[in-house]
Amino acid sequence: MAPKALPVIAHPPKARRALPVTAHVARMVLPVTAYIAQIGLVVTDQPPTASTNTTLKPAAGFVNGILDKIPLPRWAIYTIFVAGALLILLCCLCICVKCCCKGSKKKKKKNKNKQINLNDLNGKTNTALVQPGAAGGGYGATKQRGRLLYSLEYNAAKSMLSVGIKQADGLMAMDLGGSSDPYVKVYTCPDKSKTFETKVLMSTLNPVFNENFNFPIQKSSLLKSRVVMQIFDFNRFSKHHIIGELRVVLGSVDWNHVIEEWQDLAEPAKFEEENLGEICFSLRYVPTTSKLTVVVLEAKNLKSMDIGGSSDPYVKVQLALDHRKWRKRKTSAKKKTLNPYYNESFTFNVSFDQIQRVHLVFSVWDHDTVSRNDAMGKIFLGCDAAGNQLRHWADMLSSPRRPVAQWHHLLSSEQVNSTLTLKRRIPLQSRMPFL
């Protein structure tokens, strides 16, 4: 009998248990951990220790070793490092600022177009080339200070100059009420031996004086003198303010008849004119070689500085760049003379770009062996000079390679220093040419 087949019981498939997320992460981390162990790194769950930091950061240990060898405390070493870093940073900042300033200067020069082209000059004096605007009119209306009616008469037999102050008209108001209290001061220069004043007329802008003043003066001195007429506003409890003045050169007056005329008042001079003598020198500039040659020839009628009525003069020649003292030379001292002769030459290296920014200063000094040397007179030339000084400088630039000689009247040191303010610092470019 065949065995009876057992019934097949179908069991439902077992449901697969879902693994937790941590198990999946463990499966992914294990190969990475094995790889790290294979290359020799140790991975632990412990926090890094001091030995671990030394192993991972050998540079720090090397630096600490060097710092330990320095016989200074750590705070001092750190201070030195910080100061050095700040100094380097400051130098970099100065270089950047210098480069920016040079770039802005070049742009300004291109925009203003004030460069002088010596190739376009025809050998004639042209003041406007070195001082733009000098040939044109003024930049605005000047103050109307009024005008003065005066008279001049010279009696050659008595060597007497008679100055008449007649009247003034349209004077500038100096008081708050729109009026002035004018009077006139009269004197001659450079020999300011006598000074006269008119009476004060209160609260008027059109005073009538009708006063005459006499000055004893020789005919030879008359041609070298000037008469100065200054109108002041009188104030009882404060300083008297000057309204305006007239300066008449007596050498240009026709003394065959009495002079009586109206003249507009001018702005008062800041410094009183004084006869300090004259100096003669020549200038020569060669643009191709950048050579400026100065020859001090002679001087005459210098001021007496010693007790015996003489002086020991020498001439100091100073070159300034951008209003900073740059280079200087001086002549030999001539003993006991007021009319020295030098004929000494000096050469300066000045590029064409610098020749438009330099000032040439001549100063005459009295040499003293015991006491301090005394200043006798001064004068300066350059693109922003005036009068004969500017004309001489323009002649030199318009006539390259040719020496140009000229006489100049010396001025007081105070007057020149107030016009030309020089700084004592030497230009940075002469010491650091790479900037």
Coordinates of C-alpha atoms in Angstrom, one line a residue:
M1 CA 0.0 0.0 0.0
A2 CA 1.4 3.2 -1.0
P3 CA 2.2 5.6 1.6
K4 CA -0.2 8.4 2.1
A5 CA 1.0 11.8 1.0
L6 CA 1.3 14.4 3.6
P7 CA -0.5 17.6 3.0
V8 CA 1.7 20.6 2.2
I9 CA 1.1 23.5 4.5
A10 CA 2.0 26.8 2.9
H11 CA 3.6 29.2 5.4
P12 CA 3.4 32.9 4.6
P13 CA 6.8 34.5 3.9
K14 CA 8.5 36.0 6.9
A15 CA 8.6 39.7 6.9
R16 CA 12.1 41.2 6.8
R17 CA 12.9 43.2 9.8
A18 CA 13.9 46.8 8.9
L19 CA 17.4 47.7 10.1
P20 CA 17.8 50.8 12.1
V21 CA 19.4 53.9 10.6
T22 CA 22.4 53.4 12.9
A23 CA 23.1 50.1 11.4
H24 CA 23.3 51.6 7.9
V25 CA 25.6 54.3 9.1
A26 CA 27.8 51.6 10.7
R27 CA 27.9 49.7 7.5
M28 CA 29.1 52.9 5.6
V29 CA 31.6 53.9 8.3
L30 CA 33.3 50.5 8.7
P31 CA 35.0 50.5 5.3
V32 CA 36.2 54.0 5.8
T33 CA 37.6 53.1 9.2
A34 CA 39.3 50.1 7.8
Y35 CA 40.9 52.3 5.1
I36 CA 42.1 54.8 7.6
A37 CA 43.6 52.1 9.7
Q38 CA 45.3 50.7 6.6
I39 CA 47.1 54.0 5.9
G40 CA 48.4 54.2 9.4
L41 CA 46.1 56.8 11.1
V42 CA 44.6 56.1 14.4
V43 CA 40.9 57.0 14.8
T44 CA 39.6 57.1 18.3
D45 CA 36.6 58.5 20.0
Q46 CA 38.8 60.2 22.6
P47 CA 39.4 64.0 22.5
P48 CA 42.8 65.1 21.1
T49 CA 45.5 65.2 23.7
A50 CA 48.7 67.2 23.8
S51 CA 50.6 64.5 22.2
T52 CA 48.1 64.3 19.3
N53 CA 48.5 68.1 18.8
T54 CA 52.2 67.8 18.7
T55 CA 52.0 65.0 16.1
L56 CA 49.5 66.9 13.9
K57 CA 51.2 70.3 14.2
P58 CA 54.9 70.0 14.0
A59 CA 55.3 73.6 12.8
A60 CA 53.9 74.9 16.0
G61 CA 56.5 73.0 18.0
F62 CA 59.3 74.3 15.8
V63 CA 58.2 77.9 16.3
N64 CA 57.9 77.4 20.0
G65 CA 61.4 76.0 20.1
I66 CA 62.8 79.0 18.3
L67 CA 60.9 81.4 20.6
D68 CA 62.3 79.5 23.7
K69 CA 65.8 80.1 22.5
I70 CA 65.4 83.9 22.3
P71 CA 66.5 85.4 25.7
L72 CA 63.4 87.7 25.9
P73 CA 60.0 87.3 27.5
R74 CA 57.2 86.3 25.2
W75 CA 55.4 89.7 25.4
A76 CA 58.5 91.5 24.3
I77 CA 58.9 89.2 21.3
Y78 CA 55.3 89.7 20.3
T79 CA 55.7 93.5 20.7
I80 CA 58.7 93.5 18.3
F81 CA 56.9 91.4 15.7
V82 CA 53.8 93.7 15.9
A83 CA 56.0 96.9 15.6
G84 CA 57.8 95.4 12.6
A85 CA 54.6 94.5 10.9
L86 CA 53.2 98.0 11.4
L87 CA 56.4 99.6 10.1
I88 CA 56.2 97.5 6.9
L89 CA 52.6 98.4 6.5
L90 CA 53.3 102.1 6.9
C91 CA 56.1 102.0 4.3
C92 CA 53.8 100.3 1.8
L93 CA 51.1 102.9 2.5
C94 CA 53.6 105.8 2.0
I95 CA 54.7 104.3 -1.3
C96 CA 51.1 104.0 -2.5
V97 CA 50.3 107.6 -1.5
K98 CA 53.4 108.8 -3.3
C99 CA 52.5 107.0 -6.5
C100 CA 48.9 108.4 -6.4
C101 CA 50.2 111.9 -5.9
K102 CA 52.6 111.6 -8.8
G103 CA 49.7 110.4 -11.0
S104 CA 47.5 113.3 -10.0
K105 CA 50.3 115.8 -10.6
K106 CA 50.8 114.4 -14.1
K107 CA 47.1 114.7 -14.8
K108 CA 47.0 118.3 -13.6
K109 CA 49.9 119.2 -15.8
K110 CA 48.2 117.7 -18.8
N111 CA 45.0 119.4 -18.1
K112 CA 46.5 122.9 -17.5
N113 CA 49.0 122.5 -20.3
K114 CA 51.5 124.9 -18.7
Q115 CA 54.6 123.2 -20.0
I116 CA 57.1 125.4 -21.8
N117 CA 58.4 124.2 -25.1
L118 CA 61.8 125.8 -25.8
N119 CA 61.7 124.7 -29.4
D120 CA 58.8 127.1 -30.0
L121 CA 60.5 130.1 -28.6
N122 CA 62.0 132.7 -30.9
G123 CA 64.6 134.2 -28.6
K124 CA 62.4 137.1 -27.5
T125 CA 61.3 137.9 -24.0
N126 CA 57.9 136.4 -23.3
T127 CA 56.8 136.7 -19.7
A128 CA 53.5 135.0 -20.3
L129 CA 55.3 131.8 -21.1
V130 CA 56.6 131.4 -17.6
Q131 CA 53.8 133.1 -15.8
P132 CA 50.4 132.4 -17.4
G133 CA 48.1 135.3 -17.2
A134 CA 50.9 137.8 -16.7
A135 CA 50.3 139.4 -20.1
G136 CA 46.6 139.7 -19.7
G137 CA 44.4 141.8 -17.6
G138 CA 43.6 141.4 -13.9
Y139 CA 41.3 138.7 -12.5
G140 CA 38.8 141.1 -11.1
A141 CA 38.0 144.7 -10.2
T142 CA 40.4 146.2 -7.7
K143 CA 39.2 148.2 -4.7
Q144 CA 38.5 151.8 -5.4
R145 CA 40.5 153.7 -2.8
G146 CA 39.9 157.2 -4.2
R147 CA 42.3 159.7 -5.7
L148 CA 44.6 162.5 -4.6
L149 CA 45.5 165.9 -6.0
Y150 CA 49.1 166.9 -5.3
S151 CA 51.8 169.3 -6.5
L152 CA 55.6 169.1 -6.9
E153 CA 58.1 171.9 -7.3
Y154 CA 61.9 171.9 -6.9
N155 CA 64.0 174.9 -6.2
A156 CA 67.5 174.1 -7.5
A157 CA 69.1 177.2 -6.0
K158 CA 67.9 176.3 -2.5
S159 CA 68.0 172.5 -3.1
M160 CA 64.5 172.4 -1.8
L161 CA 61.6 170.1 -2.8
S162 CA 58.1 171.4 -2.2
V163 CA 55.2 168.9 -2.0
G164 CA 51.7 170.2 -1.9
I165 CA 48.7 168.1 -0.7
K166 CA 45.7 169.8 -2.2
Q167 CA 42.6 167.5 -1.8
A168 CA 41.3 164.0 -2.1
D169 CA 38.2 162.6 -3.7
G170 CA 36.1 159.5 -3.4
L171 CA 38.1 157.9 -0.5
M172 CA 37.2 154.5 0.7
A173 CA 35.0 154.4 3.8
M174 CA 36.8 152.9 6.8
D175 CA 34.2 153.7 9.6
L176 CA 31.0 151.9 10.3
G177 CA 29.0 155.0 9.5
G178 CA 30.2 154.9 5.8
S179 CA 32.7 157.7 6.3
S180 CA 36.4 158.3 7.3
D181 CA 38.6 160.7 9.2
P182 CA 41.4 161.2 6.7
Y183 CA 44.9 162.8 7.0
V184 CA 48.0 162.5 4.8
K185 CA 51.5 161.5 5.8
V186 CA 54.3 162.7 3.4
Y187 CA 58.0 161.6 3.3
T188 CA 60.8 160.8 0.9
C189 CA 62.7 157.6 0.5
P190 CA 65.1 156.0 0.7
D191 CA 66.3 158.9 3.0
K192 CA 63.4 159.0 5.3
S193 CA 64.8 161.8 7.4
K194 CA 61.7 164.0 7.6
T195 CA 58.0 163.0 7.9
F196 CA 55.1 165.5 7.7
E197 CA 51.4 165.0 8.4
T198 CA 48.4 167.1 7.4
K199 CA 45.5 168.0 9.8
V200 CA 42.8 165.5 10.3
L201 CA 39.4 166.2 8.7
M202 CA 36.6 164.4 10.4
S203 CA 33.7 162.5 8.7
T204 CA 34.4 163.1 5.1
L205 CA 35.4 161.2 2.0
N206 CA 36.3 164.3 0.0
P207 CA 38.7 166.2 2.2
V208 CA 40.4 169.5 1.2
F209 CA 43.8 170.0 2.8
N210 CA 45.8 172.7 0.9
E211 CA 49.0 172.2 2.8
N212 CA 52.6 172.4 1.6
F213 CA 55.8 170.7 2.9
N214 CA 59.4 171.3 2.2
F215 CA 62.2 168.7 2.0
P216 CA 65.9 169.8 1.7
I217 CA 67.4 167.5 -0.9
Q218 CA 70.3 167.7 -3.3
K219 CA 69.9 167.5 -7.1
S220 CA 72.0 164.3 -7.3
S221 CA 69.9 162.6 -4.6
L222 CA 66.7 163.9 -6.1
L223 CA 67.0 161.7 -9.2
K224 CA 67.3 158.6 -7.0
S225 CA 64.5 159.4 -4.6
R226 CA 60.7 159.0 -4.3
V227 CA 58.1 160.9 -2.6
V228 CA 55.5 158.9 -0.7
M229 CA 52.0 160.2 0.2
Q230 CA 49.9 158.0 2.4
I231 CA 46.3 158.7 3.4
F232 CA 45.3 157.3 6.8
D233 CA 42.0 157.0 8.7
F234 CA 42.3 158.5 12.1
N235 CA 41.1 156.5 15.1
R236 CA 41.3 157.9 18.6
F237 CA 41.4 154.6 20.5
S238 CA 42.7 152.1 18.0
K239 CA 45.3 151.8 15.2
H240 CA 45.2 154.2 12.3
H241 CA 44.3 152.2 9.1
I242 CA 45.8 153.2 5.8
I243 CA 43.4 153.9 3.0
G244 CA 45.9 154.1 0.1
E245 CA 49.1 155.7 -1.1
L246 CA 51.0 157.3 -4.0
R247 CA 54.7 156.8 -4.7
V248 CA 56.1 159.2 -7.3
V249 CA 59.6 158.6 -8.8
L250 CA 61.3 162.0 -8.8
G251 CA 63.8 161.0 -11.4
S252 CA 61.1 160.9 -14.1
V253 CA 59.6 164.3 -13.3
D254 CA 60.1 167.3 -15.6
W255 CA 61.2 170.0 -13.2
N256 CA 60.9 172.9 -15.7
H257 CA 57.5 173.7 -14.4
V258 CA 55.3 173.0 -11.4
I259 CA 53.6 169.6 -11.4
E260 CA 50.0 169.4 -10.3
E261 CA 47.9 166.3 -11.1
W262 CA 45.3 163.8 -9.9
Q263 CA 46.3 160.2 -9.3
D264 CA 44.4 157.2 -8.2
L265 CA 45.5 155.8 -4.8
A266 CA 47.2 152.4 -4.9
E267 CA 47.3 149.6 -2.4
P268 CA 49.9 150.3 0.2
A269 CA 53.2 148.5 0.0
K270 CA 53.8 145.9 2.6
F271 CA 57.5 146.8 3.0
E272 CA 59.2 150.2 2.9
E273 CA 61.6 150.6 0.0
E274 CA 65.3 150.8 1.1
N275 CA 68.4 151.3 -1.0
L276 CA 70.3 148.1 -0.3
G277 CA 72.5 148.1 -3.4
E278 CA 72.5 146.2 -6.7
I279 CA 73.8 142.8 -7.8
C280 CA 74.7 141.7 -11.4
F281 CA 74.7 138.0 -12.4
S282 CA 74.2 136.0 -15.6
L283 CA 72.1 132.9 -16.2
R284 CA 72.5 130.2 -18.8
Y285 CA 70.4 127.0 -19.2
V286 CA 71.1 124.1 -21.6
P287 CA 68.0 121.8 -21.8
T288 CA 69.9 119.0 -23.6
T289 CA 72.4 118.6 -20.7
S290 CA 70.1 119.8 -17.9
K291 CA 72.7 122.3 -16.8
L292 CA 71.9 125.6 -15.1
T293 CA 75.0 127.9 -14.9
V294 CA 75.0 130.9 -12.6
V295 CA 77.8 133.5 -12.8
V296 CA 77.9 136.0 -9.9
L297 CA 79.7 139.0 -11.5
E298 CA 79.6 142.0 -9.1
A299 CA 77.7 144.2 -6.8
K300 CA 77.6 147.9 -6.1
N301 CA 76.4 150.5 -3.6
L302 CA 75.9 147.8 -0.9
K303 CA 74.8 148.8 2.6
S304 CA 77.5 149.5 5.1
M305 CA 77.5 147.0 8.0
D306 CA 80.8 147.6 9.8
I307 CA 81.7 150.5 12.1
G308 CA 84.3 151.8 9.6
G309 CA 81.6 152.4 7.0
S310 CA 82.5 149.3 5.0
S311 CA 81.5 145.6 4.7
D312 CA 83.0 142.2 3.9
P313 CA 80.3 140.9 1.5
Y314 CA 79.9 137.5 0.0
V315 CA 77.0 136.0 -2.1
K316 CA 75.0 132.9 -1.3
V317 CA 73.3 131.2 -4.2
Q318 CA 70.5 128.9 -3.2
L319 CA 68.3 126.6 -5.4
A320 CA 64.9 125.7 -4.1
L321 CA 62.6 123.0 -5.6
D322 CA 58.9 123.0 -4.9
H323 CA 59.5 125.7 -2.2
R324 CA 62.0 123.4 -0.4
K325 CA 65.6 124.2 0.1
W326 CA 67.6 122.0 -2.3
R327 CA 71.2 123.0 -3.2
K328 CA 73.4 126.0 -2.3
R329 CA 76.7 127.6 -3.2
K330 CA 78.5 130.7 -2.0
T331 CA 81.2 133.0 -3.3
S332 CA 84.4 134.1 -1.5
A333 CA 84.2 137.1 0.8
K334 CA 85.6 140.4 -0.3
K335 CA 87.2 142.4 2.4
K336 CA 86.3 146.1 3.2
T337 CA 84.3 147.1 0.1
L338 CA 80.8 148.1 -0.9
N339 CA 81.4 147.4 -4.6
P340 CA 82.8 143.8 -4.7
Y341 CA 83.8 142.0 -7.9
Y342 CA 83.4 138.2 -7.9
N343 CA 83.1 136.6 -11.4
E344 CA 82.5 133.2 -9.9
S345 CA 80.6 130.5 -11.6
F346 CA 78.3 127.7 -10.3
T347 CA 76.6 124.9 -12.1
F348 CA 73.5 123.0 -11.0
N349 CA 71.9 119.9 -12.5
V350 CA 68.3 120.8 -13.2
S351 CA 66.1 118.8 -15.5
F352 CA 63.6 120.5 -17.8
D353 CA 60.7 119.4 -15.7
Q354 CA 62.4 120.8 -12.6
I355 CA 63.4 124.2 -14.2
Q356 CA 59.7 125.2 -14.2
R357 CA 59.4 124.4 -10.4
V358 CA 62.7 125.9 -9.1
H359 CA 63.5 129.2 -7.5
L360 CA 66.9 130.8 -7.6
V361 CA 67.7 132.9 -4.5
F362 CA 70.6 135.3 -4.3
S363 CA 71.4 136.7 -0.8
V364 CA 74.3 139.1 0.1
W365 CA 75.9 138.7 3.5
D366 CA 78.4 140.6 5.6
H367 CA 81.1 138.2 6.8
D368 CA 82.1 138.5 10.5
T369 CA 84.8 136.4 12.1
V370 CA 83.6 136.9 15.7
S371 CA 79.8 137.5 15.5
R372 CA 77.1 136.2 13.3
N373 CA 77.0 137.1 9.6
D374 CA 74.5 139.8 8.8
A375 CA 72.1 139.8 5.8
M376 CA 72.5 142.8 3.5
G377 CA 70.0 142.1 0.8
K378 CA 68.1 139.4 -1.1
I379 CA 66.4 138.6 -4.4
F380 CA 64.8 135.6 -6.0
L381 CA 64.0 134.5 -9.6
G382 CA 61.6 131.9 -10.9
C383 CA 58.4 131.3 -12.8
D384 CA 56.3 133.1 -10.1
A385 CA 58.6 136.1 -9.6
A386 CA 57.7 139.6 -10.7
G387 CA 59.2 142.6 -12.4
N388 CA 62.8 142.5 -13.6
Q389 CA 63.3 139.1 -11.9
L390 CA 60.6 137.5 -13.9
R391 CA 61.9 139.2 -17.1
H392 CA 65.4 137.9 -16.5
W393 CA 64.1 134.3 -15.9
A394 CA 62.0 134.5 -19.1
D395 CA 64.9 135.7 -21.1
M396 CA 67.0 132.8 -19.9
L397 CA 64.3 130.2 -20.9
S398 CA 63.7 131.9 -24.2
S399 CA 67.4 131.9 -25.1
P400 CA 68.7 128.5 -24.3
R401 CA 72.5 127.9 -24.3
R402 CA 73.1 131.7 -24.2
P403 CA 74.2 133.5 -21.0
V404 CA 71.9 136.4 -20.0
A405 CA 73.3 139.0 -17.6
Q406 CA 71.3 141.7 -15.8
W407 CA 71.5 144.1 -12.8
H408 CA 68.9 143.7 -10.0
H409 CA 68.1 145.9 -7.0
L410 CA 68.4 144.0 -3.7
L411 CA 65.4 143.8 -1.4
S412 CA 65.2 143.2 2.3
S413 CA 65.2 139.6 3.6
E414 CA 61.9 140.1 5.3
Q415 CA 60.2 141.2 2.0
V416 CA 61.6 138.2 0.1
N417 CA 60.9 135.7 2.8
S418 CA 57.3 136.8 3.0
T419 CA 56.8 136.3 -0.7
L420 CA 58.9 133.1 -1.1
T421 CA 58.3 130.8 1.9
L422 CA 60.9 128.0 1.8
K423 CA 60.6 124.8 3.8
R424 CA 63.7 123.4 5.4
R425 CA 63.0 119.7 4.4
I426 CA 65.0 118.4 1.4
P427 CA 62.8 116.9 -1.3
L428 CA 62.1 113.2 -0.9
Q429 CA 62.9 112.4 -4.5
S430 CA 66.5 113.6 -4.2
R431 CA 67.1 111.0 -1.4
M432 CA 64.8 108.2 -2.7
P433 CA 65.0 108.3 -6.5
F434 CA 62.9 105.2 -6.9
L435 CA 59.7 107.0 -5.7

